[in-house]
Amino acid sequence: MALSSWFVVALLIGSSFAGWEEDLYFSKRRLPDGLVLPIAPPTTANSGRIVGGFEANIADFPYQLSLRQNGAHICGASVISSNYALSAAHCTFPAPPVSAITLRGGSTDRTAGGVVFQVAAIINHPSYSDGSLDFDVCVLRITTSFVGANIAPITLAPEGTDYPAGTRTMVSGWGATSAIGGLPINLMAVEVPLISQESCRGVWGAASVTDNMICASEPGRDACGGDSGGPLTNNGRQIGIVSWGSPLCLGNLPGVYARVAAPSIRAFIRDNANV
């Protein structure tokens, strides 16, 4: 069966079991408008999502946040300063009522523990396109400060920093345990290599992968629904934001991330969060 047919089947099965919370986080993992799944080599790996990863301890990922709408996890985010967080614009577009958005930090368990912070302002990149998913970045200001056990900001990649293909990176989050499954309770993480722009564009098309994006994954390792907006890191620096990719989450097609070091993205973060 072609990948596109598998995707249709997965959506039909998933929608039959999904509740309102699942509808929220599954809706965030999608392709840019007009893009269809290419045929990809099969993979036999299909372990827990984050695909192919391991259960993580928040003490090792103190910047990781759960972005929540009306109390339900919808996306990931990261602490970048005392009162600002970073996430993906597609997680907060169209802008929900700010009173409905909170961030849970300091807990491995996405459902309990840690500290829940009320968001005071949602700022999406002014050039964000919900069709192409270009400029897929937002900053969130909270009403207080990010204070608590196992809560700390992550350093952002400097503007213009380039990372070569093959660089090992880490992506973390509470993404779905399968393309049609639910979210894990505890934080997951997986190491994935960066993929060259040329190779990524060869799969998804030159127009779909802009200079504001970077790509990473390998067969059996990927982000999935519920990981959107979460951090992609290298050596203690955040270099990417989970943006888009195959809804099948098998890792045999590149996962695409907003590039934190892209001048237009880094300037937006600096101008709005002073980071």
mmCIF file of C-alpha atoms in Angstrom:
data_model
loop_
_atom_site.group_PDB
_atom_site.id
_atom_site.type_symbol
_atom_site.label_atom_id
_atom_site.label_comp_id
_atom_site.label_asym_id
_atom_site.label_seq_id
_atom_site.Cartn_x
_atom_site.Cartn_y
_atom_site.Cartn_z
ATOM 1 C CA MET A 1 0.000 0.000 0.000
ATOM 2 C CA ALA A 2 1.326 3.473 -0.858
ATOM 3 C CA LEU A 3 2.312 5.789 1.964
ATOM 4 C CA SER A 4 -0.519 8.165 1.129
ATOM 5 C CA SER A 5 -3.014 5.296 1.483
ATOM 6 C CA TRP A 6 -1.515 4.300 4.824
ATOM 7 C CA PHE A 7 -1.898 7.895 5.984
ATOM 8 C CA VAL A 8 -5.592 7.938 5.073
ATOM 9 C CA VAL A 9 -6.154 4.665 6.920
ATOM 10 C CA ALA A 10 -4.253 5.969 9.948
ATOM 11 C CA LEU A 11 -6.330 9.131 10.046
ATOM 12 C CA LEU A 12 -9.594 7.209 9.785
ATOM 13 C CA ILE A 13 -8.653 4.799 12.549
ATOM 14 C CA GLY A 14 -7.217 7.555 14.731
ATOM 15 C CA SER A 15 -10.243 9.799 14.347
ATOM 16 C CA SER A 16 -12.575 7.005 15.389
ATOM 17 C CA PHE A 17 -10.860 6.794 18.779
ATOM 18 C CA ALA A 18 -9.789 10.408 19.267
ATOM 19 C CA GLY A 19 -11.346 12.733 21.771
ATOM 20 C CA TRP A 20 -11.114 16.515 21.878
ATOM 21 C CA GLU A 21 -7.612 16.456 23.400
ATOM 22 C CA GLU A 22 -6.299 14.076 20.736
ATOM 23 C CA ASP A 23 -7.895 16.225 18.022
ATOM 24 C CA LEU A 24 -5.860 19.182 19.290
ATOM 25 C CA TYR A 25 -2.411 17.611 19.223
ATOM 26 C CA PHE A 26 -2.942 15.480 16.100
ATOM 27 C CA SER A 27 -4.029 18.590 14.180
ATOM 28 C CA LYS A 28 -0.619 20.166 14.807
ATOM 29 C CA ARG A 29 1.420 17.512 12.950
ATOM 30 C CA ARG A 30 0.825 18.049 9.265
ATOM 31 C CA LEU A 31 2.412 18.883 5.946
ATOM 32 C CA PRO A 32 2.485 22.302 4.265
ATOM 33 C CA ASP A 33 -0.542 22.934 2.058
ATOM 34 C CA GLY A 34 -0.383 21.175 -1.280
ATOM 35 C CA LEU A 35 2.426 18.810 -0.272
ATOM 36 C CA VAL A 36 1.786 15.065 -0.493
ATOM 37 C CA LEU A 37 3.722 12.224 1.063
ATOM 38 C CA PRO A 38 6.440 10.940 -1.270
ATOM 39 C CA ILE A 39 7.153 7.235 -1.537
ATOM 40 C CA ALA A 40 9.805 6.403 1.046
ATOM 41 C CA PRO A 41 11.867 3.319 1.851
ATOM 42 C CA PRO A 42 10.060 1.104 4.370
ATOM 43 C CA THR A 43 11.268 0.873 7.942
ATOM 44 C CA THR A 44 10.734 -1.928 10.403
ATOM 45 C CA ALA A 45 11.384 0.268 13.433
ATOM 46 C CA ASN A 46 8.191 1.469 15.099
ATOM 47 C CA SER A 47 8.883 1.881 18.790
ATOM 48 C CA GLY A 48 7.515 4.546 21.149
ATOM 49 C CA ARG A 49 7.235 8.162 20.047
ATOM 50 C CA ILE A 50 9.196 10.295 20.187
ATOM 51 C CA VAL A 51 9.968 7.540 17.621
ATOM 52 C CA GLY A 52 12.833 5.262 18.588
ATOM 53 C CA GLY A 53 13.557 7.246 21.727
ATOM 54 C CA PHE A 54 13.973 6.726 25.439
ATOM 55 C CA GLU A 55 12.141 7.867 28.540
ATOM 56 C CA ALA A 56 13.826 11.034 29.767
ATOM 57 C CA ASN A 57 14.132 12.781 33.124
ATOM 58 C CA ILE A 58 13.143 16.441 33.260
ATOM 59 C CA ALA A 59 16.286 17.082 35.347
ATOM 60 C CA ASP A 60 18.254 16.432 32.148
ATOM 61 C CA PHE A 61 15.915 18.617 30.056
ATOM 62 C CA PRO A 62 15.013 21.479 32.430
ATOM 63 C CA TYR A 63 14.137 23.775 29.523
ATOM 64 C CA GLN A 64 11.375 21.470 28.265
ATOM 65 C CA LEU A 65 7.793 22.713 28.646
ATOM 66 C CA SER A 66 4.349 21.323 27.906
ATOM 67 C CA LEU A 67 2.243 23.895 26.048
ATOM 68 C CA ARG A 68 -1.355 23.475 27.142
ATOM 69 C CA GLN A 69 -4.723 24.726 25.924
ATOM 70 C CA ASN A 70 -7.594 24.550 28.403
ATOM 71 C CA GLY A 71 -5.440 22.212 30.468
ATOM 72 C CA ALA A 72 -4.689 19.761 27.654
ATOM 73 C CA HIS A 73 -1.209 19.193 26.199
ATOM 74 C CA ILE A 74 -1.097 20.342 22.570
ATOM 75 C CA CYS A 75 2.584 21.082 21.855
ATOM 76 C CA GLY A 76 6.055 21.376 23.300
ATOM 77 C CA ALA A 77 7.922 24.581 24.127
ATOM 78 C CA SER A 78 11.191 25.628 25.732
ATOM 79 C CA VAL A 79 12.284 28.098 28.416
ATOM 80 C CA ILE A 80 14.539 30.755 26.862
ATOM 81 C CA SER A 81 14.601 33.434 29.599
ATOM 82 C CA SER A 82 13.141 34.266 32.987
ATOM 83 C CA ASN A 83 9.720 34.975 31.539
ATOM 84 C CA TYR A 84 9.726 33.915 27.872
ATOM 85 C CA ALA A 85 9.230 30.555 26.169
ATOM 86 C CA LEU A 86 9.777 29.504 22.562
ATOM 87 C CA SER A 87 7.449 27.334 20.486
ATOM 88 C CA ALA A 88 6.083 26.927 16.952
ATOM 89 C CA ALA A 89 3.644 29.440 15.470
ATOM 90 C CA HIS A 90 1.458 26.647 14.120
ATOM 91 C CA CYS A 91 0.770 25.658 17.733
ATOM 92 C CA THR A 92 -0.780 29.054 18.468
ATOM 93 C CA PHE A 93 -2.420 29.853 15.110
ATOM 94 C CA PRO A 94 -5.042 31.086 14.880
ATOM 95 C CA ALA A 95 -4.330 32.738 18.217
ATOM 96 C CA PRO A 96 -6.396 31.165 21.003
ATOM 97 C CA PRO A 97 -7.601 33.220 23.972
ATOM 98 C CA VAL A 98 -4.455 33.895 25.970
ATOM 99 C CA SER A 99 -6.291 32.895 29.152
ATOM 100 C CA ALA A 100 -6.612 29.360 27.737
ATOM 101 C CA ILE A 101 -2.847 28.860 27.326
ATOM 102 C CA THR A 102 -0.520 27.635 30.070
ATOM 103 C CA LEU A 103 2.920 26.042 30.268
ATOM 104 C CA ARG A 104 3.873 23.194 32.599
ATOM 105 C CA GLY A 105 7.544 23.052 33.561
ATOM 106 C CA GLY A 106 9.745 21.079 35.913
ATOM 107 C CA SER A 107 7.942 17.745 35.574
ATOM 108 C CA THR A 108 8.738 14.580 33.642
ATOM 109 C CA ASP A 109 5.021 13.761 33.892
ATOM 110 C CA ARG A 110 3.009 15.944 31.508
ATOM 111 C CA THR A 111 -0.158 15.487 33.592
ATOM 112 C CA ALA A 112 1.044 16.400 37.077
ATOM 113 C CA GLY A 113 3.815 17.931 39.156
ATOM 114 C CA GLY A 114 6.133 20.803 38.435
ATOM 115 C CA VAL A 115 4.753 24.313 38.034
ATOM 116 C CA VAL A 116 1.993 25.538 35.722
ATOM 117 C CA PHE A 117 2.589 29.048 34.365
ATOM 118 C CA GLN A 118 -0.119 31.278 32.913
ATOM 119 C CA VAL A 119 0.706 32.815 29.533
ATOM 120 C CA ALA A 120 0.230 36.584 29.288
ATOM 121 C CA ALA A 121 1.079 37.145 25.611
ATOM 122 C CA ILE A 122 1.403 35.067 22.437
ATOM 123 C CA ILE A 123 3.573 36.553 19.689
ATOM 124 C CA ASN A 124 3.732 34.686 16.382
ATOM 125 C CA HIS A 125 6.310 35.632 13.758
ATOM 126 C CA PRO A 126 4.665 38.333 11.588
ATOM 127 C CA SER A 127 5.709 36.485 8.413
ATOM 128 C CA TYR A 128 4.416 33.093 9.557
ATOM 129 C CA SER A 129 2.528 31.280 6.805
ATOM 130 C CA ASP A 130 0.066 28.641 7.938
ATOM 131 C CA GLY A 131 0.064 27.297 4.400
ATOM 132 C CA SER A 132 3.795 26.808 3.869
ATOM 133 C CA LEU A 133 4.695 26.648 7.607
ATOM 134 C CA ASP A 134 7.557 29.051 6.901
ATOM 135 C CA PHE A 135 8.711 31.282 9.811
ATOM 136 C CA ASP A 136 7.181 28.717 12.182
ATOM 137 C CA VAL A 137 8.147 30.334 15.482
ATOM 138 C CA CYS A 138 6.392 32.056 18.360
ATOM 139 C CA VAL A 139 7.403 33.472 21.718
ATOM 140 C CA LEU A 140 5.200 33.267 24.800
ATOM 141 C CA ARG A 141 5.453 35.640 27.747
ATOM 142 C CA ILE A 142 4.217 34.418 31.112
ATOM 143 C CA THR A 143 2.641 36.452 33.884
ATOM 144 C CA THR A 144 5.362 35.618 36.429
ATOM 145 C CA SER A 145 8.840 34.071 36.075
ATOM 146 C CA PHE A 146 10.079 30.587 35.293
ATOM 147 C CA VAL A 147 11.090 29.585 38.812
ATOM 148 C CA GLY A 148 11.061 26.081 40.243
ATOM 149 C CA ALA A 149 12.963 22.837 40.546
ATOM 150 C CA ASN A 150 14.240 21.457 37.220
ATOM 151 C CA ILE A 151 13.282 24.638 35.342
ATOM 152 C CA ALA A 152 16.038 26.520 33.507
ATOM 153 C CA PRO A 153 16.487 28.345 30.176
ATOM 154 C CA ILE A 154 18.365 26.879 27.257
ATOM 155 C CA THR A 155 20.902 28.873 25.247
ATOM 156 C CA LEU A 156 19.868 29.631 21.675
ATOM 157 C CA ALA A 157 22.100 29.095 18.658
ATOM 158 C CA PRO A 158 23.730 32.383 17.585
ATOM 159 C CA GLU A 159 22.421 33.997 14.427
ATOM 160 C CA GLY A 160 23.932 32.540 11.276
ATOM 161 C CA THR A 161 25.341 29.412 12.938
ATOM 162 C CA ASP A 162 25.522 26.556 10.451
ATOM 163 C CA TYR A 163 25.463 22.900 11.455
ATOM 164 C CA PRO A 164 26.709 20.331 8.921
ATOM 165 C CA ALA A 165 24.787 17.243 7.868
ATOM 166 C CA GLY A 166 25.400 14.372 10.233
ATOM 167 C CA THR A 167 25.509 16.564 13.344
ATOM 168 C CA ARG A 168 23.886 14.590 16.165
ATOM 169 C CA THR A 169 21.002 16.429 17.766
ATOM 170 C CA MET A 170 18.424 15.695 20.458
ATOM 171 C CA VAL A 171 14.673 16.227 20.217
ATOM 172 C CA SER A 172 12.400 15.851 23.231
ATOM 173 C CA GLY A 173 8.700 15.950 23.989
ATOM 174 C CA TRP A 174 5.520 14.120 24.837
ATOM 175 C CA GLY A 175 4.673 13.183 21.249
ATOM 176 C CA ALA A 176 2.216 10.457 20.276
ATOM 177 C CA THR A 177 3.220 6.830 20.822
ATOM 178 C CA SER A 178 2.109 6.029 17.275
ATOM 179 C CA ALA A 179 0.556 7.837 14.320
ATOM 180 C CA ILE A 180 -2.844 6.766 15.678
ATOM 181 C CA GLY A 181 -1.989 6.465 19.372
ATOM 182 C CA GLY A 182 -2.058 8.583 22.487
ATOM 183 C CA LEU A 183 0.605 10.573 24.259
ATOM 184 C CA PRO A 184 3.070 9.090 26.732
ATOM 185 C CA ILE A 185 2.729 10.328 30.283
ATOM 186 C CA ASN A 186 6.489 10.758 30.731
ATOM 187 C CA LEU A 187 8.897 12.837 28.679
ATOM 188 C CA MET A 188 10.654 11.116 25.776
ATOM 189 C CA ALA A 189 13.801 12.045 23.844
ATOM 190 C CA VAL A 190 15.697 10.728 20.841
ATOM 191 C CA GLU A 191 18.979 11.504 19.105
ATOM 192 C CA VAL A 192 18.718 12.214 15.375
ATOM 193 C CA PRO A 193 21.252 13.385 12.771
ATOM 194 C CA LEU A 194 20.841 16.549 10.743
ATOM 195 C CA ILE A 195 20.176 16.071 7.035
ATOM 196 C CA SER A 196 21.578 18.384 4.362
ATOM 197 C CA GLN A 197 19.270 20.981 2.825
ATOM 198 C CA GLU A 198 19.938 19.418 -0.580
ATOM 199 C CA SER A 199 18.851 15.966 0.577
ATOM 200 C CA CYS A 200 15.820 17.311 2.437
ATOM 201 C CA ARG A 201 14.703 19.342 -0.548
ATOM 202 C CA GLY A 202 15.217 16.291 -2.728
ATOM 203 C CA VAL A 203 12.529 14.539 -0.692
ATOM 204 C CA TRP A 204 10.070 17.357 0.050
ATOM 205 C CA GLY A 205 10.754 19.722 -2.855
ATOM 206 C CA ALA A 206 12.934 22.820 -3.075
ATOM 207 C CA ALA A 207 10.042 25.227 -2.509
ATOM 208 C CA SER A 208 8.849 23.450 0.635
ATOM 209 C CA VAL A 209 12.128 23.515 2.577
ATOM 210 C CA THR A 210 13.179 27.134 2.979
ATOM 211 C CA ASP A 211 16.324 28.646 4.452
ATOM 212 C CA ASN A 212 14.335 29.135 7.677
ATOM 213 C CA MET A 213 14.191 25.359 8.134
ATOM 214 C CA ILE A 214 16.546 22.520 8.983
ATOM 215 C CA CYS A 215 15.906 18.806 8.680
ATOM 216 C CA ALA A 216 16.693 15.817 10.882
ATOM 217 C CA SER A 217 15.683 12.185 11.448
ATOM 218 C CA GLU A 218 16.666 8.694 10.418
ATOM 219 C CA PRO A 219 14.659 5.502 9.902
ATOM 220 C CA GLY A 220 12.945 4.590 13.144
ATOM 221 C CA ARG A 221 13.659 7.947 14.825
ATOM 222 C CA ASP A 222 11.482 11.043 14.507
ATOM 223 C CA ALA A 223 9.194 13.527 16.233
ATOM 224 C CA CYS A 224 5.425 13.013 16.040
ATOM 225 C CA GLY A 225 2.075 14.601 16.900
ATOM 226 C CA GLY A 226 2.334 16.326 20.277
ATOM 227 C CA ASP A 227 6.050 17.137 19.822
ATOM 228 C CA SER A 228 5.345 20.237 17.709
ATOM 229 C CA GLY A 229 6.957 23.377 19.073
ATOM 230 C CA GLY A 230 9.483 21.450 21.124
ATOM 231 C CA PRO A 231 13.260 21.928 21.073
ATOM 232 C CA LEU A 232 15.898 20.378 18.835
ATOM 233 C CA THR A 233 19.244 20.764 20.583
ATOM 234 C CA ASN A 234 22.956 20.250 20.073
ATOM 235 C CA ASN A 235 25.542 20.476 22.844
ATOM 236 C CA GLY A 236 23.294 22.475 25.151
ATOM 237 C CA ARG A 237 22.022 24.909 22.529
ATOM 238 C CA GLN A 238 18.615 24.972 20.898
ATOM 239 C CA ILE A 239 19.038 24.916 17.136
ATOM 240 C CA GLY A 240 15.536 24.007 15.985
ATOM 241 C CA ILE A 241 11.815 23.957 16.785
ATOM 242 C CA VAL A 242 9.694 20.937 15.819
ATOM 243 C CA SER A 243 7.670 22.162 12.828
ATOM 244 C CA TRP A 244 6.418 19.600 10.314
ATOM 245 C CA GLY A 245 6.974 16.177 8.785
ATOM 246 C CA SER A 246 5.302 12.963 7.824
ATOM 247 C CA PRO A 247 2.199 12.287 9.950
ATOM 248 C CA LEU A 248 3.228 8.616 9.870
ATOM 249 C CA CYS A 249 6.233 9.477 12.084
ATOM 250 C CA LEU A 250 8.409 6.600 10.881
ATOM 251 C CA GLY A 251 11.617 8.590 10.419
ATOM 252 C CA ASN A 252 12.120 7.414 6.840
ATOM 253 C CA LEU A 253 11.142 10.886 5.604
ATOM 254 C CA PRO A 254 12.973 13.937 6.990
ATOM 255 C CA GLY A 255 11.474 15.783 9.932
ATOM 256 C CA VAL A 256 11.520 19.546 9.405
ATOM 257 C CA TYR A 257 12.313 22.124 12.097
ATOM 258 C CA ALA A 258 12.300 25.912 12.223
ATOM 259 C CA ARG A 259 15.936 27.030 12.124
ATOM 260 C CA VAL A 260 16.634 29.067 15.273
ATOM 261 C CA ALA A 261 19.832 30.560 13.806
ATOM 262 C CA ALA A 262 18.144 31.836 10.632
ATOM 263 C CA PRO A 263 18.587 35.632 10.644
ATOM 264 C CA SER A 264 14.876 36.425 10.317
ATOM 265 C CA ILE A 265 13.943 33.981 13.087
ATOM 266 C CA ARG A 266 16.779 34.875 15.444
ATOM 267 C CA ALA A 267 16.045 38.590 15.026
ATOM 268 C CA PHE A 268 12.356 38.004 15.791
ATOM 269 C CA ILE A 269 13.238 36.193 19.031
ATOM 270 C CA ARG A 270 15.740 38.868 20.018
ATOM 271 C CA ASP A 271 13.372 41.755 19.274
ATOM 272 C CA ASN A 272 10.437 40.234 21.163
ATOM 273 C CA ALA A 273 12.073 38.324 24.011
ATOM 274 C CA ASN A 274 15.390 40.195 24.305
ATOM 275 C CA VAL A 275 17.279 36.888 24.014
#
